Each structure stands twice: as C-alpha cells, then as structure tokens.
Amino acid sequence: MVPPPRFDAVRFATYIPDPGQPSQREAVRVLEEFAGRLGDTGPAPGGLRGLFRRRSRDTGGDGPRGVYLDGGYGVGKTHLLASLWHATPAPAEHKAFGTFVELTNLVGALGFRRTVDTLAGHRLLCIDEFELDDPGDTVLVSSLLSRLVERGVALAATSNTLPDRLGEGRFAAADFLREIQGLSAHFRPLRIDGEDYRHRGLPEAPAPATDGAVERAAAETPGASLDAFPDLLAHLGRVHPSRYGALCDGVTAVCLTGVDAVPDQSTALRLVVLADRLYDREIPVLASGVPFDRLFSPEMLAGGYRKKYFRAISRLTALARDAGRMGGGPTGGTGEGDAGRVA
C-alpha cells in the first residue's frame, strides 16, 4: 500500500499552485504542517499516539485526526496526498496509501479485525478517491476508520465532495448521510479550488484514430495490448476490480478498436476503475471509435456517479494525449505483431 508509480517522485515542492487559486497554496502549507506534526507523534501502547492530541492553533484541543482534500478532478489532490505520504517522517512500512476500493478489498482479504490490527501500527493512512457507493461499504469504512482513530492512526483522504456531502444524488442517501456525519468529524476539510490541470492550457483531446492505425501502433509497440472495446468490457465483467491493476502488469500501451458508449452503469463503473489503474501506471491509450467524452450517456453524467465518470473522462483524455507520440502507428517499431491483450 504505497503511492502508485505515477506518484513515486511527487513532492510538495513539485506541486505548482495555480496563482489564481489561493486555496491550492494554502493546502500545501497545511499539509506540510500536518506531516511535521506526524513527526512529533511517538508510539504508545496499543497503537500510535494520536495526531493533534496536543492543542494547536489549527484544530484546538482534541481536534480531527486527519485531513480531507476536497475539490474537483484534476486539481492535484492525489499529488498532494502522495506528497504527504512521502513527507511523513516514518518508514514506508509504518504508513499506508491506497484507494478507497483497495481499502475495502483489503478488508475482504484479511477480515475486519485483522485489517484493524494491521493498520493500527501505522502512523498514517492515506485514502485516495474516497467513495461510498453502497450502504455496506459506508458502514464498513466508518467502523474501520473509527477503530483506527481510537488506535491513534492519522488519516488523510481525497474525494470530490465534502465528507458530509458524500452520497448525495445516490440511492439510500439518508443512510449515507447518517453514517457520514460521524465520519466527517474525523477530518479537517481542505477545499482545493481550480481547473483540471490536465486540460489547463492544453489542446483538446485528440480525435480517435482509425482501426488500422490502432492495429499498426499495437503491432509496432513492444508490450502494447490490442483489444476490441466490447471484448474488453466483457472481460472486465469476469475479473474482480481489485485485479485490474494486475491486469495492466507489463502493458506499455493500451490499443482499443471500436470504442463506443458503455451500455449500462455497472459496466461504466468497472471502466472507471480500469481508467484509474491505467492512469496510476501512466499507460497511454490509443483508440478508434467515439471520443472519450462520449463514453457515458447524458443520464449517467447527470446521475449520482457523475464525478467518477468525469474523472474517468479526464484521465483517459490525458492518456490519449500521451498516446499522441505513438502517432496512430509509429514507424520505428518492430512490425512483428507482438501486441498482447489486456483482456
């Protein structure tokens, strides 16, 4: 549970705040202080002594045990979260970084009690893309974080909504809000305003390539995958999302033919997870068919999961720009048809 490869080298010093968004510079300042206090936090029986146990000007008394980075997609929340992980003065084995989905998968693999015991020895737990998509996960994570706070673990999380607003626009909203009200007390929210940096000052997403260009690029790029988009979606339905990262192992580029709007919400949510794993690993995506901003229907983009879908569009667009160097069929490849398959 460490930051993904894309964020191996990020630090607070490499985060470039937008001059027009003072909240970005303020977030860096608060997080640097947060990391510094973690360095003053020593171990105690039954876990680590809690963050902010002593009185501070930021929290006062026994304030929140963590920070919550709230903002839209593309404002650098994951960059800052990973920077906090790197800046925390503790060995890697005493701090953990993972997505919300990975955290719930960890509980599924180890069981609740063993997960608590495992993470209780950590100084910091960073949770990226904090999402509560069903009441079961809400109760699970609420209970887990409460136990960890009791054991003195500091928390940091990112998402696209404030802690007490997660779950709005989704089914069983009352159940979400009832659970999240308790969770939100553990965090000091930090609002990060700004535009999606992946689009700021950059050209529009490249137009889709032709099928032939995608196939040539796959054949000429060692380690590239080549899949028909419907086949990929069907395969994702047969693989647990916790394995999507392993699905990408050894893949240098993803080449897709026949990209079209996803047919249903379950498929769309699986595609969101894959997009996150591809983005984490900086794997370019070259595709034919419809542009990525037409992957999700207007109904999906107006629904409760809209922030996930917009994040996926943003990240896939960035990966499509990365694929521009492939040129829709580079001339310097092997030409030996060595493309593999993601599916």
JSON list of N, CA and C in Angstrom, two decimals, residues 288-331:
[
{"chain": "A", "resi": 288, "resn": "SER", "atom": "N", "xyz": [-9.79, 3.86, -31.40]},
{"chain": "A", "resi": 288, "resn": "SER", "atom": "CA", "xyz": [-10.66, 4.26, -32.50]},
{"chain": "A", "resi": 288, "resn": "SER", "atom": "C", "xyz": [-12.10, 4.20, -32.01]},
{"chain": "A", "resi": 289, "resn": "GLY", "atom": "N", "xyz": [-12.99, 4.83, -32.75]},
{"chain": "A", "resi": 289, "resn": "GLY", "atom": "CA", "xyz": [-14.39, 4.85, -32.35]},
{"chain": "A", "resi": 289, "resn": "GLY", "atom": "C", "xyz": [-14.81, 6.22, -31.91]},
{"chain": "A", "resi": 290, "resn": "VAL", "atom": "N", "xyz": [-15.65, 6.30, -30.87]},
{"chain": "A", "resi": 290, "resn": "VAL", "atom": "CA", "xyz": [-16.13, 7.60, -30.40]},
{"chain": "A", "resi": 290, "resn": "VAL", "atom": "C", "xyz": [-15.10, 8.23, -29.46]},
{"chain": "A", "resi": 291, "resn": "PRO", "atom": "N", "xyz": [-15.08, 9.56, -29.37]},
{"chain": "A", "resi": 291, "resn": "PRO", "atom": "CA", "xyz": [-14.16, 10.23, -28.42]},
{"chain": "A", "resi": 291, "resn": "PRO", "atom": "C", "xyz": [-14.51, 9.83, -26.98]},
{"chain": "A", "resi": 292, "resn": "PHE", "atom": "N", "xyz": [-13.54, 9.95, -26.10]},
{"chain": "A", "resi": 292, "resn": "PHE", "atom": "CA", "xyz": [-13.75, 9.54, -24.72]},
{"chain": "A", "resi": 292, "resn": "PHE", "atom": "C", "xyz": [-14.83, 10.36, -24.00]},
{"chain": "A", "resi": 293, "resn": "ASP", "atom": "N", "xyz": [-15.08, 11.58, -24.45]},
{"chain": "A", "resi": 293, "resn": "ASP", "atom": "CA", "xyz": [-16.12, 12.37, -23.78]},
{"chain": "A", "resi": 293, "resn": "ASP", "atom": "C", "xyz": [-17.52, 11.91, -24.16]},
{"chain": "A", "resi": 294, "resn": "ARG", "atom": "N", "xyz": [-17.62, 10.87, -25.00]},
{"chain": "A", "resi": 294, "resn": "ARG", "atom": "CA", "xyz": [-18.93, 10.31, -25.33]},
{"chain": "A", "resi": 294, "resn": "ARG", "atom": "C", "xyz": [-19.08, 8.87, -24.80]},
{"chain": "A", "resi": 295, "resn": "LEU", "atom": "N", "xyz": [-18.20, 8.49, -23.88]},
{"chain": "A", "resi": 295, "resn": "LEU", "atom": "CA", "xyz": [-18.27, 7.14, -23.31]},
{"chain": "A", "resi": 295, "resn": "LEU", "atom": "C", "xyz": [-19.53, 6.94, -22.47]},
{"chain": "A", "resi": 296, "resn": "PHE", "atom": "N", "xyz": [-19.95, 7.99, -21.75]},
{"chain": "A", "resi": 296, "resn": "PHE", "atom": "CA", "xyz": [-21.04, 7.86, -20.80]},
{"chain": "A", "resi": 296, "resn": "PHE", "atom": "C", "xyz": [-22.24, 8.69, -21.25]},
{"chain": "A", "resi": 297, "resn": "SER", "atom": "N", "xyz": [-23.41, 8.13, -21.08]},
{"chain": "A", "resi": 297, "resn": "SER", "atom": "CA", "xyz": [-24.63, 8.78, -21.55]},
{"chain": "A", "resi": 297, "resn": "SER", "atom": "C", "xyz": [-24.91, 10.05, -20.75]},
{"chain": "A", "resi": 298, "resn": "PRO", "atom": "N", "xyz": [-25.72, 10.97, -21.31]},
{"chain": "A", "resi": 298, "resn": "PRO", "atom": "CA", "xyz": [-26.10, 12.17, -20.55]},
{"chain": "A", "resi": 298, "resn": "PRO", "atom": "C", "xyz": [-26.75, 11.82, -19.22]},
{"chain": "A", "resi": 299, "resn": "GLU", "atom": "N", "xyz": [-27.51, 10.73, -19.19]},
{"chain": "A", "resi": 299, "resn": "GLU", "atom": "CA", "xyz": [-28.15, 10.33, -17.94]},
{"chain": "A", "resi": 299, "resn": "GLU", "atom": "C", "xyz": [-27.12, 9.94, -16.89]},
{"chain": "A", "resi": 300, "resn": "MET", "atom": "N", "xyz": [-26.08, 9.22, -17.32]},
{"chain": "A", "resi": 300, "resn": "MET", "atom": "CA", "xyz": [-25.01, 8.85, -16.39]},
{"chain": "A", "resi": 300, "resn": "MET", "atom": "C", "xyz": [-24.28, 10.09, -15.89]},
{"chain": "A", "resi": 301, "resn": "LEU", "atom": "N", "xyz": [-24.01, 11.02, -16.79]},
{"chain": "A", "resi": 301, "resn": "LEU", "atom": "CA", "xyz": [-23.24, 12.21, -16.41]},
{"chain": "A", "resi": 301, "resn": "LEU", "atom": "C", "xyz": [-24.05, 13.15, -15.54]},
{"chain": "A", "resi": 302, "resn": "ALA", "atom": "N", "xyz": [-25.36, 12.94, -15.46]},
{"chain": "A", "resi": 302, "resn": "ALA", "atom": "CA", "xyz": [-26.19, 13.75, -14.59]},
{"chain": "A", "resi": 302, "resn": "ALA", "atom": "C", "xyz": [-26.56, 13.03, -13.30]},
{"chain": "A", "resi": 303, "resn": "GLY", "atom": "N", "xyz": [-26.14, 11.77, -13.17]},
{"chain": "A", "resi": 303, "resn": "GLY", "atom": "CA", "xyz": [-26.54, 10.95, -12.03]},
{"chain": "A", "resi": 303, "resn": "GLY", "atom": "C", "xyz": [-25.59, 11.02, -10.86]},
{"chain": "A", "resi": 304, "resn": "GLY", "atom": "N", "xyz": [-25.81, 10.13, -9.92]},
{"chain": "A", "resi": 304, "resn": "GLY", "atom": "CA", "xyz": [-25.06, 10.15, -8.67]},
{"chain": "A", "resi": 304, "resn": "GLY", "atom": "C", "xyz": [-23.60, 9.81, -8.80]},
{"chain": "A", "resi": 305, "resn": "TYR", "atom": "N", "xyz": [-23.21, 9.13, -9.89]},
{"chain": "A", "resi": 305, "resn": "TYR", "atom": "CA", "xyz": [-21.80, 8.76, -10.08]},
{"chain": "A", "resi": 305, "resn": "TYR", "atom": "C", "xyz": [-21.09, 9.69, -11.06]},
{"chain": "A", "resi": 306, "resn": "ARG", "atom": "N", "xyz": [-21.68, 10.84, -11.31]},
{"chain": "A", "resi": 306, "resn": "ARG", "atom": "CA", "xyz": [-21.15, 11.72, -12.35]},
{"chain": "A", "resi": 306, "resn": "ARG", "atom": "C", "xyz": [-19.70, 12.11, -12.10]},
{"chain": "A", "resi": 307, "resn": "LYS", "atom": "N", "xyz": [-19.31, 12.32, -10.83]},
{"chain": "A", "resi": 307, "resn": "LYS", "atom": "CA", "xyz": [-17.94, 12.72, -10.57]},
{"chain": "A", "resi": 307, "resn": "LYS", "atom": "C", "xyz": [-16.95, 11.63, -10.96]},
{"chain": "A", "resi": 308, "resn": "LYS", "atom": "N", "xyz": [-17.34, 10.37, -10.75]},
{"chain": "A", "resi": 308, "resn": "LYS", "atom": "CA", "xyz": [-16.48, 9.27, -11.19]},
{"chain": "A", "resi": 308, "resn": "LYS", "atom": "C", "xyz": [-16.34, 9.28, -12.70]},
{"chain": "A", "resi": 309, "resn": "TYR", "atom": "N", "xyz": [-17.45, 9.50, -13.40]},
{"chain": "A", "resi": 309, "resn": "TYR", "atom": "CA", "xyz": [-17.40, 9.45, -14.86]},
{"chain": "A", "resi": 309, "resn": "TYR", "atom": "C", "xyz": [-16.58, 10.61, -15.42]},
{"chain": "A", "resi": 310, "resn": "PHE", "atom": "N", "xyz": [-16.75, 11.80, -14.85]},
{"chain": "A", "resi": 310, "resn": "PHE", "atom": "CA", "xyz": [-15.95, 12.93, -15.32]},
{"chain": "A", "resi": 310, "resn": "PHE", "atom": "C", "xyz": [-14.47, 12.71, -15.03]},
{"chain": "A", "resi": 311, "resn": "ARG", "atom": "N", "xyz": [-14.16, 12.10, -13.89]},
{"chain": "A", "resi": 311, "resn": "ARG", "atom": "CA", "xyz": [-12.76, 11.80, -13.59]},
{"chain": "A", "resi": 311, "resn": "ARG", "atom": "C", "xyz": [-12.19, 10.83, -14.61]},
{"chain": "A", "resi": 312, "resn": "ALA", "atom": "N", "xyz": [-12.98, 9.80, -14.96]},
{"chain": "A", "resi": 312, "resn": "ALA", "atom": "CA", "xyz": [-12.51, 8.83, -15.95]},
{"chain": "A", "resi": 312, "resn": "ALA", "atom": "C", "xyz": [-12.28, 9.49, -17.30]},
{"chain": "A", "resi": 313, "resn": "ILE", "atom": "N", "xyz": [-13.20, 10.36, -17.72]},
{"chain": "A", "resi": 313, "resn": "ILE", "atom": "CA", "xyz": [-13.03, 11.07, -18.99]},
{"chain": "A", "resi": 313, "resn": "ILE", "atom": "C", "xyz": [-11.77, 11.91, -18.95]},
{"chain": "A", "resi": 314, "resn": "SER", "atom": "N", "xyz": [-11.56, 12.63, -17.85]},
{"chain": "A", "resi": 314, "resn": "SER", "atom": "CA", "xyz": [-10.38, 13.48, -17.71]},
{"chain": "A", "resi": 314, "resn": "SER", "atom": "C", "xyz": [-9.10, 12.65, -17.81]},
{"chain": "A", "resi": 315, "resn": "ARG", "atom": "N", "xyz": [-9.07, 11.51, -17.12]},
{"chain": "A", "resi": 315, "resn": "ARG", "atom": "CA", "xyz": [-7.84, 10.71, -17.09]},
{"chain": "A", "resi": 315, "resn": "ARG", "atom": "C", "xyz": [-7.62, 10.00, -18.42]},
{"chain": "A", "resi": 316, "resn": "LEU", "atom": "N", "xyz": [-8.66, 9.48, -19.03]},
{"chain": "A", "resi": 316, "resn": "LEU", "atom": "CA", "xyz": [-8.50, 8.83, -20.33]},
{"chain": "A", "resi": 316, "resn": "LEU", "atom": "C", "xyz": [-8.07, 9.83, -21.40]},
{"chain": "A", "resi": 317, "resn": "THR", "atom": "N", "xyz": [-8.58, 11.05, -21.30]},
{"chain": "A", "resi": 317, "resn": "THR", "atom": "CA", "xyz": [-8.17, 12.10, -22.24]},
{"chain": "A", "resi": 317, "resn": "THR", "atom": "C", "xyz": [-6.68, 12.39, -22.09]},
{"chain": "A", "resi": 318, "resn": "ALA", "atom": "N", "xyz": [-6.20, 12.46, -20.83]},
{"chain": "A", "resi": 318, "resn": "ALA", "atom": "CA", "xyz": [-4.77, 12.68, -20.61]},
{"chain": "A", "resi": 318, "resn": "ALA", "atom": "C", "xyz": [-3.96, 11.53, -21.19]},
{"chain": "A", "resi": 319, "resn": "LEU", "atom": "N", "xyz": [-4.43, 10.30, -21.02]},
{"chain": "A", "resi": 319, "resn": "LEU", "atom": "CA", "xyz": [-3.70, 9.13, -21.55]},
{"chain": "A", "resi": 319, "resn": "LEU", "atom": "C", "xyz": [-3.76, 9.09, -23.06]},
{"chain": "A", "resi": 320, "resn": "ALA", "atom": "N", "xyz": [-4.85, 9.59, -23.64]},
{"chain": "A", "resi": 320, "resn": "ALA", "atom": "CA", "xyz": [-4.92, 9.68, -25.10]},
{"chain": "A", "resi": 320, "resn": "ALA", "atom": "C", "xyz": [-3.91, 10.68, -25.63]},
{"chain": "A", "resi": 321, "resn": "ARG", "atom": "N", "xyz": [-3.71, 11.77, -24.89]},
{"chain": "A", "resi": 321, "resn": "ARG", "atom": "CA", "xyz": [-2.66, 12.73, -25.29]},
{"chain": "A", "resi": 321, "resn": "ARG", "atom": "C", "xyz": [-1.29, 12.06, -25.20]},
{"chain": "A", "resi": 322, "resn": "ASP", "atom": "N", "xyz": [-1.08, 11.27, -24.15]},
{"chain": "A", "resi": 322, "resn": "ASP", "atom": "CA", "xyz": [0.20, 10.56, -24.03]},
{"chain": "A", "resi": 322, "resn": "ASP", "atom": "C", "xyz": [0.42, 9.64, -25.22]},
{"chain": "A", "resi": 323, "resn": "ALA", "atom": "N", "xyz": [-0.66, 9.08, -25.74]},
{"chain": "A", "resi": 323, "resn": "ALA", "atom": "CA", "xyz": [-0.54, 8.17, -26.88]},
{"chain": "A", "resi": 323, "resn": "ALA", "atom": "C", "xyz": [-0.23, 8.90, -28.17]},
{"chain": "A", "resi": 324, "resn": "GLY", "atom": "N", "xyz": [-0.28, 10.24, -28.14]},
{"chain": "A", "resi": 324, "resn": "GLY", "atom": "CA", "xyz": [0.00, 11.01, -29.36]},
{"chain": "A", "resi": 324, "resn": "GLY", "atom": "C", "xyz": [1.37, 10.74, -29.92]},
{"chain": "A", "resi": 325, "resn": "ARG", "atom": "N", "xyz": [2.32, 10.42, -29.02]},
{"chain": "A", "resi": 325, "resn": "ARG", "atom": "CA", "xyz": [3.68, 10.14, -29.50]},
{"chain": "A", "resi": 325, "resn": "ARG", "atom": "C", "xyz": [3.73, 8.85, -30.31]},
{"chain": "A", "resi": 326, "resn": "MET", "atom": "N", "xyz": [2.68, 8.00, -30.14]},
{"chain": "A", "resi": 326, "resn": "MET", "atom": "CA", "xyz": [2.62, 6.79, -30.95]},
{"chain": "A", "resi": 326, "resn": "MET", "atom": "C", "xyz": [2.20, 7.12, -32.38]},
{"chain": "A", "resi": 327, "resn": "GLY", "atom": "N", "xyz": [1.58, 8.27, -32.54]},
{"chain": "A", "resi": 327, "resn": "GLY", "atom": "CA", "xyz": [1.26, 8.75, -33.88]},
{"chain": "A", "resi": 327, "resn": "GLY", "atom": "C", "xyz": [0.24, 7.91, -34.62]},
{"chain": "A", "resi": 328, "resn": "GLY", "atom": "N", "xyz": [-0.54, 7.13, -33.89]},
{"chain": "A", "resi": 328, "resn": "GLY", "atom": "CA", "xyz": [-1.51, 6.30, -34.58]},
{"chain": "A", "resi": 328, "resn": "GLY", "atom": "C", "xyz": [-0.85, 5.21, -35.40]},
{"chain": "A", "resi": 329, "resn": "GLY", "atom": "N", "xyz": [0.42, 4.95, -35.15]},
{"chain": "A", "resi": 329, "resn": "GLY", "atom": "CA", "xyz": [1.14, 3.92, -35.90]},
{"chain": "A", "resi": 329, "resn": "GLY", "atom": "C", "xyz": [2.55, 4.36, -36.14]},
{"chain": "A", "resi": 330, "resn": "PRO", "atom": "N", "xyz": [3.43, 4.24, -35.10]},
{"chain": "A", "resi": 330, "resn": "PRO", "atom": "CA", "xyz": [4.80, 4.73, -35.23]},
{"chain": "A", "resi": 330, "resn": "PRO", "atom": "C", "xyz": [5.56, 3.97, -36.29]},
{"chain": "A", "resi": 331, "resn": "THR", "atom": "N", "xyz": [6.56, 4.62, -36.81]},
{"chain": "A", "resi": 331, "resn": "THR", "atom": "CA", "xyz": [7.36, 3.99, -37.87]},
{"chain": "A", "resi": 331, "resn": "THR", "atom": "C", "xyz": [8.57, 3.28, -37.33]}
]
